[in-house]
mmCIF file of C-alpha atoms in Angstrom:
data_model
loop_
_atom_site.group_PDB
_atom_site.id
_atom_site.type_symbol
_atom_site.label_atom_id
_atom_site.label_comp_id
_atom_site.label_asym_id
_atom_site.label_seq_id
_atom_site.Cartn_x
_atom_site.Cartn_y
_atom_site.Cartn_z
ATOM 1 C CA MET A 1 30.427 24.830 23.604
ATOM 2 C CA THR A 2 28.556 24.424 20.171
ATOM 3 C CA THR A 3 24.735 24.160 20.058
ATOM 4 C CA LEU A 4 25.030 20.786 18.390
ATOM 5 C CA GLU A 5 26.991 19.710 21.151
ATOM 6 C CA ASN A 6 23.269 20.465 23.199
ATOM 7 C CA THR A 7 21.331 18.614 21.242
ATOM 8 C CA PRO A 8 20.770 14.905 21.966
ATOM 9 C CA PRO A 9 21.431 12.114 19.984
ATOM 10 C CA GLN A 10 18.876 10.719 17.658
ATOM 11 C CA ALA A 11 18.504 7.763 19.494
ATOM 12 C CA ASP A 12 18.007 9.604 22.816
ATOM 13 C CA ARG A 13 15.032 11.778 21.357
ATOM 14 C CA GLY A 14 12.586 9.165 20.997
ATOM 15 C CA LYS A 15 10.557 7.781 17.697
ATOM 16 C CA VAL A 16 8.441 10.614 16.535
ATOM 17 C CA VAL A 17 5.017 8.311 15.354
ATOM 18 C CA ASP A 18 2.494 10.479 13.270
ATOM 19 C CA THR A 19 -0.708 8.372 13.962
ATOM 20 C CA ALA A 20 -2.453 9.884 11.427
ATOM 21 C CA GLN A 21 -0.666 8.379 8.446
ATOM 22 C CA TYR A 22 -1.992 4.821 10.157
ATOM 23 C CA GLY A 23 -5.139 6.216 9.379
ATOM 24 C CA LEU A 24 -4.264 7.201 5.904
ATOM 25 C CA ALA A 25 -2.859 3.688 5.003
ATOM 26 C CA GLY A 26 -5.779 1.847 6.339
ATOM 27 C CA PHE A 27 -7.810 4.102 4.362
ATOM 28 C CA LEU A 28 -5.620 3.065 1.401
ATOM 29 C CA LEU A 29 -6.280 -0.523 2.565
ATOM 30 C CA VAL A 30 -9.692 -0.455 2.711
ATOM 31 C CA VAL A 31 -10.275 1.190 -0.575
ATOM 32 C CA GLY A 32 -7.640 -1.332 -2.410
ATOM 33 C CA VAL A 33 -9.403 -4.062 -1.194
ATOM 34 C CA VAL A 34 -12.862 -2.557 -2.225
ATOM 35 C CA VAL A 35 -11.356 -2.074 -5.790
ATOM 36 C CA LEU A 36 -10.301 -5.575 -5.856
ATOM 37 C CA VAL A 37 -13.068 -7.139 -5.239
ATOM 38 C CA ASP A 38 -15.240 -5.103 -7.283
ATOM 39 C CA ALA A 39 -12.589 -5.615 -10.250
ATOM 40 C CA ALA A 40 -13.252 -9.437 -9.081
ATOM 41 C CA GLY A 41 -16.875 -9.242 -10.264
ATOM 42 C CA LEU A 42 -16.410 -7.913 -13.669
ATOM 43 C CA ARG A 43 -17.616 -10.128 -16.241
ATOM 44 C CA ASP A 44 -14.879 -11.062 -19.228
ATOM 45 C CA GLY A 45 -15.316 -8.735 -22.133
ATOM 46 C CA PHE A 46 -15.162 -10.147 -25.851
ATOM 47 C CA ALA A 47 -12.572 -12.959 -26.417
ATOM 48 C CA ASP A 48 -10.362 -10.811 -28.643
ATOM 49 C CA GLN A 49 -10.021 -8.395 -26.319
ATOM 50 C CA PRO A 50 -6.299 -8.103 -25.234
ATOM 51 C CA VAL A 51 -7.291 -6.530 -21.871
ATOM 52 C CA GLN A 52 -10.085 -7.767 -19.817
ATOM 53 C CA PRO A 53 -12.527 -5.346 -17.859
ATOM 54 C CA HIS A 54 -11.062 -6.108 -14.571
ATOM 55 C CA THR A 55 -7.316 -5.664 -15.535
ATOM 56 C CA PHE A 56 -7.423 -1.681 -14.619
ATOM 57 C CA GLY A 57 -9.258 -3.007 -11.514
ATOM 58 C CA TYR A 58 -6.891 -5.030 -10.405
ATOM 59 C CA ILE A 59 -3.861 -2.531 -10.987
ATOM 60 C CA VAL A 60 -5.448 0.233 -9.193
ATOM 61 C CA GLY A 61 -6.129 -2.330 -6.192
ATOM 62 C CA THR A 62 -3.009 -3.582 -5.803
ATOM 63 C CA VAL A 63 -1.046 -0.421 -6.229
ATOM 64 C CA LEU A 64 -3.479 1.144 -3.549
ATOM 65 C CA VAL A 65 -2.986 -1.872 -1.211
ATOM 66 C CA LEU A 66 0.830 -1.677 -2.245
ATOM 67 C CA LEU A 67 0.913 1.901 -0.759
ATOM 68 C CA SER A 68 -1.263 1.480 1.918
ATOM 69 C CA VAL A 69 1.265 -1.361 3.359
ATOM 70 C CA LEU A 70 4.567 1.041 2.296
ATOM 71 C CA LEU A 71 2.740 3.951 4.083
ATOM 72 C CA ALA A 72 2.661 1.868 7.497
ATOM 73 C CA VAL A 73 5.785 0.679 7.314
ATOM 74 C CA ALA A 74 7.126 4.096 6.799
ATOM 75 C CA THR A 75 5.252 5.750 9.539
ATOM 76 C CA PHE A 76 6.584 2.511 11.600
ATOM 77 C CA ARG A 77 10.069 3.485 10.932
ATOM 78 C CA GLY A 78 9.188 7.189 12.356
ATOM 79 C CA ASP A 79 9.441 8.904 8.966
ATOM 80 C CA VAL A 80 7.414 12.210 9.272
ATOM 81 C CA ALA A 81 6.054 14.477 6.474
ATOM 82 C CA GLU A 82 8.071 17.584 6.521
ATOM 83 C CA GLU A 83 6.079 20.708 7.192
ATOM 84 C CA GLU A 84 5.206 22.770 4.170
ATOM 85 C CA SER A 85 7.464 26.124 4.306
ATOM 86 C CA GLY A 86 6.299 27.804 1.689
ATOM 87 C CA GLU A 87 2.828 28.750 2.085
ATOM 88 C CA ASP A 88 1.691 32.280 2.136
ATOM 89 C CA VAL A 89 -0.986 32.126 5.104
ATOM 90 C CA ASP A 90 -0.496 34.339 8.019
ATOM 91 C CA LEU A 91 -2.006 31.655 10.818
ATOM 92 C CA THR A 92 -2.203 34.407 13.289
ATOM 93 C CA GLN A 93 -4.932 36.270 11.677
ATOM 94 C CA GLY A 94 -8.313 35.209 11.859
ATOM 95 C CA SER A 95 -11.014 33.889 9.697
ATOM 96 C CA ASP A 96 -12.090 36.752 6.834
ATOM 97 C CA TRP A 97 -16.125 35.683 7.458
ATOM 98 C CA ALA A 98 -17.076 38.781 5.632
ATOM 99 C CA THR A 99 -15.601 37.449 2.281
ATOM 100 C CA VAL A 100 -17.009 33.915 2.822
ATOM 101 C CA ALA A 101 -20.304 35.180 3.651
ATOM 102 C CA LYS A 102 -20.099 36.991 0.260
ATOM 103 C CA LEU A 103 -18.983 34.003 -1.583
ATOM 104 C CA GLY A 104 -21.925 31.940 -0.094
ATOM 105 C CA ALA A 105 -24.455 35.037 -0.888
ATOM 106 C CA ILE A 106 -23.057 34.418 -4.720
ATOM 107 C CA PHE A 107 -23.533 31.017 -4.735
ATOM 108 C CA LEU A 108 -26.895 31.006 -3.170
ATOM 109 C CA VAL A 109 -27.689 33.580 -6.124
ATOM 110 C CA VAL A 110 -26.366 30.785 -8.840
ATOM 111 C CA VAL A 111 -28.398 28.128 -7.119
ATOM 112 C CA LEU A 112 -31.787 29.855 -6.592
ATOM 113 C CA THR A 113 -31.664 31.589 -10.535
ATOM 114 C CA ILE A 114 -30.196 28.798 -12.898
ATOM 115 C CA SER A 115 -33.253 27.189 -13.850
ATOM 116 C CA TRP A 116 -34.602 30.530 -14.462
ATOM 117 C CA LEU A 117 -31.652 32.907 -15.898
ATOM 118 C CA GLY A 118 -29.594 29.678 -17.396
ATOM 119 C CA TRP A 119 -26.201 28.972 -17.116
ATOM 120 C CA ALA A 120 -24.891 31.533 -19.802
ATOM 121 C CA ILE A 121 -25.812 34.419 -17.376
ATOM 122 C CA VAL A 122 -25.485 33.019 -13.859
ATOM 123 C CA GLY A 123 -21.751 31.566 -14.785
ATOM 124 C CA ALA A 124 -21.172 35.016 -16.057
ATOM 125 C CA PHE A 125 -22.323 36.253 -12.541
ATOM 126 C CA LEU A 126 -20.551 33.815 -10.815
ATOM 127 C CA PHE A 127 -17.172 34.607 -12.229
ATOM 128 C CA ALA A 128 -17.631 38.010 -11.995
ATOM 129 C CA GLY A 129 -18.967 38.181 -8.370
ATOM 130 C CA THR A 130 -16.262 36.044 -7.207
ATOM 131 C CA ALA A 131 -13.257 37.838 -8.575
ATOM 132 C CA TRP A 132 -15.308 41.135 -6.868
ATOM 133 C CA VAL A 133 -14.812 39.514 -3.802
ATOM 134 C CA LEU A 134 -11.701 38.271 -3.811
ATOM 135 C CA GLY A 135 -10.354 41.800 -5.212
ATOM 136 C CA SER A 136 -10.383 42.144 -8.547
ATOM 137 C CA ARG A 137 -11.849 45.936 -9.361
ATOM 138 C CA ARG A 138 -12.370 45.365 -13.475
ATOM 139 C CA LEU A 139 -15.968 44.858 -13.574
ATOM 140 C CA LEU A 140 -16.377 44.792 -17.242
ATOM 141 C CA LEU A 141 -13.338 42.771 -17.831
ATOM 142 C CA ASP A 142 -14.686 40.241 -15.406
ATOM 143 C CA VAL A 143 -17.719 40.244 -16.802
ATOM 144 C CA ALA A 144 -16.816 39.751 -20.541
ATOM 145 C CA ILE A 145 -14.064 36.680 -19.406
ATOM 146 C CA GLY A 146 -17.199 35.291 -17.498
ATOM 147 C CA ALA A 147 -19.796 35.528 -20.214
ATOM 148 C CA ALA A 148 -17.286 33.744 -22.402
ATOM 149 C CA LEU A 149 -16.294 30.767 -20.377
ATOM 150 C CA SER A 150 -20.012 30.098 -19.247
ATOM 151 C CA ILE A 151 -21.059 29.996 -23.164
ATOM 152 C CA LEU A 152 -18.180 28.021 -24.245
ATOM 153 C CA THR A 153 -18.828 25.761 -21.196
ATOM 154 C CA TRP A 154 -22.866 25.748 -22.292
ATOM 155 C CA TYR A 155 -22.074 24.667 -26.030
ATOM 156 C CA GLY A 156 -19.062 22.051 -24.412
ATOM 157 C CA PHE A 157 -21.388 20.495 -22.253
ATOM 158 C CA TYR A 158 -24.717 20.632 -24.613
ATOM 159 C CA VAL A 159 -23.324 20.077 -27.992
ATOM 160 C CA GLY A 160 -19.849 18.773 -27.322
ATOM 161 C CA LEU A 161 -21.006 16.033 -24.679
ATOM 162 C CA GLY A 162 -24.703 16.077 -24.847
ATOM 163 C CA ILE A 163 -25.642 17.147 -21.672
ATOM 164 C CA PRO A 164 -28.367 19.410 -21.172
ATOM 165 C CA ILE A 165 -27.536 22.466 -18.923
ATOM 166 C CA PRO A 166 -30.261 25.110 -18.282
ATOM 167 C CA ALA A 167 -30.546 27.652 -21.389
ATOM 168 C CA GLY A 168 -33.016 29.849 -19.105
ATOM 169 C CA ILE A 169 -34.180 33.055 -20.896
ATOM 170 C CA LEU A 170 -31.856 32.380 -23.534
ATOM 171 C CA ASP A 171 -33.369 29.478 -24.806
ATOM 172 C CA GLY A 172 -33.717 29.402 -28.549
ATOM 173 C CA VAL A 173 -30.612 32.250 -28.827
ATOM 174 C CA LEU A 174 -28.343 29.940 -27.527
#
């Protein structure tokens, strides 16, 4: 006797229903309806515009409603999402609260010092500190990469987008 003979037929096993998918379908439906109502409230643009402002809202809202209906039908039919098999996480191990606490401390230092030190310095500290907590042991390289990234993002936001980010003690230098 093979193992296939011992398994009950598909009809005898009962239908598996993932009720969380109904919740997601309901959420998609609500968001889709809100987007459609919002789009209906937009004023028309200029007469010479080939695409009016509400068009994108109608498209997104309709797609969300359609996806919610399709998800509800698929869930009713018994379709269940396949488990992820390639995850590289050992679920038998507990959480590493020391790492979480160290990352939290780094973020707290960033929040408390960003207005005084400025983004260029604090961003470098954030990158280097996070890399150190997560296992990197090349401090000088991490600080250099962090400094380059924080200066580039500072200029990107401040000059490129016109969004002021605190320069801190480097005000006048940057």
